[in-house]
Short mmCIF file of N, CA, C and O in Angstrom, two decimals:
data_model
loop_
_atom_site.label_atom_id
_atom_site.label_comp_id
_atom_site.label_asym_id
_atom_site.label_seq_id
_atom_site.Cartn_x
_atom_site.Cartn_y
_atom_site.Cartn_z
N MET A 1294 7.78 26.75 -19.08
CA MET A 1294 8.81 26.95 -20.05
C MET A 1294 8.29 26.83 -21.51
O MET A 1294 8.90 27.36 -22.39
N GLU A 1295 7.33 25.99 -21.74
CA GLU A 1295 6.85 25.72 -22.99
C GLU A 1295 5.33 26.23 -23.11
O GLU A 1295 4.68 26.26 -22.03
N ASP A 1296 4.92 26.47 -24.29
CA ASP A 1296 3.48 27.01 -24.37
C ASP A 1296 2.40 25.94 -23.94
O ASP A 1296 1.31 26.33 -23.66
N ASP A 1297 2.77 24.68 -24.07
CA ASP A 1297 1.74 23.70 -23.74
C ASP A 1297 1.69 23.29 -22.27
O ASP A 1297 1.11 22.27 -21.94
N GLU A 1298 2.24 24.10 -21.40
CA GLU A 1298 2.34 23.78 -19.98
C GLU A 1298 1.30 24.67 -19.28
O GLU A 1298 1.39 24.67 -17.87
N GLU A 1299 0.34 25.25 -19.80
CA GLU A 1299 -0.63 26.02 -19.06
C GLU A 1299 -1.37 25.10 -18.15
O GLU A 1299 -1.87 23.98 -18.50
N GLY A 1300 -1.59 25.48 -16.88
CA GLY A 1300 -2.15 24.70 -15.89
C GLY A 1300 -1.20 23.85 -15.09
O GLY A 1300 -1.65 23.18 -14.10
N PHE A 1301 0.06 23.67 -15.49
CA PHE A 1301 1.03 22.99 -14.71
C PHE A 1301 1.44 23.84 -13.56
O PHE A 1301 1.63 25.07 -13.70
N SER A 1302 1.63 23.24 -12.36
CA SER A 1302 2.07 23.98 -11.21
C SER A 1302 3.62 24.24 -11.24
O SER A 1302 4.28 23.55 -12.05
N ALA A 1303 4.04 25.09 -10.36
CA ALA A 1303 5.50 25.28 -10.25
C ALA A 1303 6.13 24.04 -9.70
O ALA A 1303 5.46 23.23 -9.09
N GLY A 1304 7.44 23.93 -9.84
CA GLY A 1304 8.18 22.81 -9.25
C GLY A 1304 9.64 22.96 -9.50
O GLY A 1304 10.10 23.92 -10.07
N GLY A 1305 10.41 22.02 -8.97
CA GLY A 1305 11.83 22.03 -9.00
C GLY A 1305 12.30 21.90 -10.45
O GLY A 1305 11.66 21.27 -11.34
N VAL A 1306 13.44 22.47 -10.77
CA VAL A 1306 14.16 22.28 -12.05
C VAL A 1306 15.58 21.80 -11.85
O VAL A 1306 16.25 22.45 -11.03
N PHE A 1307 15.89 20.70 -12.43
CA PHE A 1307 17.20 20.11 -12.20
C PHE A 1307 17.89 19.92 -13.59
O PHE A 1307 17.34 19.52 -14.55
N ILE A 1308 19.12 20.19 -13.60
CA ILE A 1308 20.02 20.03 -14.74
C ILE A 1308 20.65 18.58 -14.65
O ILE A 1308 21.13 18.19 -13.64
N VAL A 1309 20.43 17.79 -15.67
CA VAL A 1309 21.04 16.43 -15.82
C VAL A 1309 21.85 16.39 -17.01
O VAL A 1309 21.88 17.26 -17.84
N ASP A 1310 22.72 15.35 -17.05
CA ASP A 1310 23.62 15.16 -18.16
C ASP A 1310 22.92 14.94 -19.47
O ASP A 1310 23.29 15.42 -20.49
N SER A 1311 21.84 14.10 -19.34
CA SER A 1311 21.18 13.76 -20.57
C SER A 1311 19.68 13.47 -20.18
O SER A 1311 19.37 12.55 -19.42
N VAL A 1312 18.74 14.33 -20.63
CA VAL A 1312 17.37 14.13 -20.40
C VAL A 1312 16.85 12.75 -20.97
O VAL A 1312 16.11 11.99 -20.32
N ASP A 1313 17.34 12.42 -22.17
CA ASP A 1313 16.84 11.16 -22.81
C ASP A 1313 17.34 9.94 -22.03
O ASP A 1313 16.59 9.00 -21.82
N ARG A 1314 18.53 9.96 -21.55
CA ARG A 1314 19.09 8.85 -20.71
C ARG A 1314 18.31 8.75 -19.41
O ARG A 1314 17.89 7.64 -19.02
N PHE A 1315 18.03 9.90 -18.77
CA PHE A 1315 17.31 9.93 -17.52
C PHE A 1315 15.92 9.36 -17.74
O PHE A 1315 15.35 8.48 -17.04
N TYR A 1316 15.29 9.69 -18.83
CA TYR A 1316 13.88 9.28 -19.24
C TYR A 1316 13.86 7.76 -19.40
O TYR A 1316 12.97 7.16 -18.76
N HIS A 1317 14.83 7.25 -20.10
CA HIS A 1317 14.90 5.78 -20.37
C HIS A 1317 15.23 4.98 -19.16
O HIS A 1317 14.78 3.92 -18.90
N GLU A 1318 16.15 5.50 -18.34
CA GLU A 1318 16.55 4.74 -17.13
C GLU A 1318 15.59 4.87 -15.96
O GLU A 1318 15.63 4.20 -14.98
N ASN A 1319 14.55 5.77 -16.01
CA ASN A 1319 13.53 5.88 -15.02
C ASN A 1319 12.11 5.79 -15.56
O ASN A 1319 11.33 6.60 -15.25
N SER A 1320 11.95 4.69 -16.29
CA SER A 1320 10.66 4.56 -16.95
C SER A 1320 9.48 4.35 -16.05
O SER A 1320 8.29 4.47 -16.42
N THR A 1321 9.76 4.05 -14.82
CA THR A 1321 8.66 3.92 -13.78
C THR A 1321 8.18 5.24 -13.27
O THR A 1321 7.14 5.20 -12.62
N LEU A 1322 8.84 6.32 -13.50
CA LEU A 1322 8.41 7.60 -13.09
C LEU A 1322 7.17 8.05 -13.90
O LEU A 1322 7.06 7.60 -15.12
N ASP A 1323 6.33 8.92 -13.39
CA ASP A 1323 5.15 9.40 -14.10
C ASP A 1323 5.51 10.61 -14.90
O ASP A 1323 5.33 11.78 -14.41
N PHE A 1324 5.98 10.47 -16.16
CA PHE A 1324 6.32 11.60 -16.99
C PHE A 1324 5.06 12.25 -17.52
O PHE A 1324 4.18 11.50 -18.25
N VAL A 1325 4.90 13.54 -17.33
CA VAL A 1325 3.69 14.29 -17.85
C VAL A 1325 4.07 15.06 -19.02
O VAL A 1325 3.20 15.51 -19.80
N LYS A 1326 5.32 15.08 -19.36
CA LYS A 1326 5.77 15.76 -20.63
C LYS A 1326 7.09 14.95 -21.01
O LYS A 1326 8.12 14.94 -20.32
N GLU A 1327 6.98 14.32 -22.11
CA GLU A 1327 8.17 13.51 -22.64
C GLU A 1327 9.20 14.39 -23.08
O GLU A 1327 9.01 15.59 -23.47
N PRO A 1328 10.47 13.97 -23.17
CA PRO A 1328 11.61 14.70 -23.64
C PRO A 1328 11.32 15.52 -24.95
O PRO A 1328 10.67 14.90 -25.95
N CYS A 1329 11.67 16.76 -25.02
CA CYS A 1329 11.44 17.59 -26.23
C CYS A 1329 12.65 18.57 -26.32
O CYS A 1329 13.40 18.71 -25.34
N ASP A 1330 12.85 19.07 -27.49
CA ASP A 1330 13.94 20.11 -27.65
C ASP A 1330 13.49 21.47 -27.16
O ASP A 1330 12.41 21.86 -27.25
N ILE A 1331 14.49 22.06 -26.65
CA ILE A 1331 14.43 23.48 -26.20
C ILE A 1331 15.79 24.13 -26.69
O ILE A 1331 16.74 23.40 -26.92
N PRO A 1332 15.89 25.45 -26.70
CA PRO A 1332 17.07 26.12 -27.26
C PRO A 1332 18.39 25.58 -26.58
O PRO A 1332 19.29 25.28 -27.37
N PRO A 1333 18.55 25.35 -25.24
CA PRO A 1333 19.83 24.97 -24.80
C PRO A 1333 20.02 23.32 -24.88
O PRO A 1333 21.14 22.93 -24.73
N GLY A 1334 18.98 22.56 -25.07
CA GLY A 1334 19.09 21.14 -25.13
C GLY A 1334 17.83 20.36 -25.11
O GLY A 1334 17.02 20.53 -26.04
N ARG A 1335 17.61 19.54 -24.17
CA ARG A 1335 16.42 18.78 -24.10
C ARG A 1335 15.68 19.04 -22.66
O ARG A 1335 16.31 19.46 -21.74
N TYR A 1336 14.38 18.74 -22.66
CA TYR A 1336 13.62 19.08 -21.46
C TYR A 1336 12.48 18.05 -21.30
O TYR A 1336 11.97 17.56 -22.26
N ALA A 1337 12.12 17.81 -20.00
CA ALA A 1337 11.02 16.85 -19.75
C ALA A 1337 10.45 17.19 -18.32
O ALA A 1337 11.21 17.87 -17.54
N ILE A 1338 9.25 16.72 -18.07
CA ILE A 1338 8.66 16.86 -16.69
C ILE A 1338 8.10 15.46 -16.21
O ILE A 1338 7.48 14.75 -17.01
N PHE A 1339 8.38 15.25 -14.93
CA PHE A 1339 7.69 14.13 -14.36
C PHE A 1339 7.07 14.57 -13.02
O PHE A 1339 7.44 15.64 -12.50
N GLN A 1340 6.17 13.72 -12.51
CA GLN A 1340 5.46 14.00 -11.30
C GLN A 1340 5.97 13.09 -10.18
O GLN A 1340 6.05 11.79 -10.43
N ASP A 1341 6.33 13.61 -9.06
CA ASP A 1341 6.85 12.71 -7.90
C ASP A 1341 5.58 12.04 -7.22
O ASP A 1341 4.56 12.37 -7.57
N ARG A 1342 5.91 11.14 -6.29
CA ARG A 1342 4.82 10.57 -5.59
C ARG A 1342 3.87 11.43 -4.82
O ARG A 1342 2.79 11.05 -4.52
N SER A 1343 4.31 12.65 -4.52
CA SER A 1343 3.50 13.57 -3.76
C SER A 1343 2.71 14.51 -4.72
O SER A 1343 2.01 15.45 -4.34
N GLY A 1344 2.88 14.36 -6.07
CA GLY A 1344 2.21 15.11 -7.03
C GLY A 1344 2.93 16.41 -7.49
O GLY A 1344 2.48 17.16 -8.23
N ASN A 1345 4.14 16.59 -7.04
CA ASN A 1345 4.98 17.74 -7.38
C ASN A 1345 5.57 17.49 -8.70
O ASN A 1345 6.01 16.42 -9.10
N LEU A 1346 5.56 18.58 -9.60
CA LEU A 1346 6.19 18.48 -10.91
C LEU A 1346 7.67 18.74 -10.80
O LEU A 1346 8.11 19.78 -10.14
N ILE A 1347 8.43 17.88 -11.42
CA ILE A 1347 9.88 18.01 -11.42
C ILE A 1347 10.30 18.11 -12.88
O ILE A 1347 10.02 17.33 -13.73
N ARG A 1348 11.00 19.20 -13.19
CA ARG A 1348 11.44 19.46 -14.53
C ARG A 1348 12.88 19.21 -14.62
O ARG A 1348 13.70 19.53 -13.81
N ILE A 1349 13.29 18.56 -15.80
CA ILE A 1349 14.75 18.21 -15.92
C ILE A 1349 15.15 18.79 -17.27
O ILE A 1349 14.38 18.85 -18.19
N ILE A 1350 16.34 19.29 -17.27
CA ILE A 1350 16.90 19.99 -18.52
C ILE A 1350 18.36 19.55 -18.67
O ILE A 1350 19.11 19.27 -17.76
N ASP A 1351 18.79 19.34 -19.86
CA ASP A 1351 20.15 19.17 -20.12
C ASP A 1351 20.65 20.35 -21.09
O ASP A 1351 19.77 21.01 -21.71
N LYS A 1352 21.87 20.58 -21.20
CA LYS A 1352 22.47 21.64 -22.02
C LYS A 1352 23.28 20.98 -23.16
O LYS A 1352 24.33 21.43 -23.44
N THR A 1353 22.67 19.98 -23.88
CA THR A 1353 23.40 19.32 -24.93
C THR A 1353 23.62 20.20 -26.18
O THR A 1353 24.43 19.85 -26.99
N LYS A 1354 22.95 21.27 -26.24
CA LYS A 1354 23.15 22.17 -27.54
C LYS A 1354 23.95 23.43 -27.19
O LYS A 1354 24.09 24.23 -28.05
N SER A 1355 24.54 23.44 -25.96
CA SER A 1355 25.26 24.62 -25.62
C SER A 1355 26.77 24.32 -25.62
O SER A 1355 27.18 23.34 -25.87
#
């Protein structure tokens, strides 16, 4: 979704109420991309225990 994700594998995308709140409440997860702005809201990526990339998005700007 972002230009700096070259080399990242595909993975699930989930809409959450607040990416920032999810990030702070789940600090033990392995975030490979910290929350950042995207046109509809905020966006981040974490890696699950099996190495899968999980993307989370909120729509706080829509």
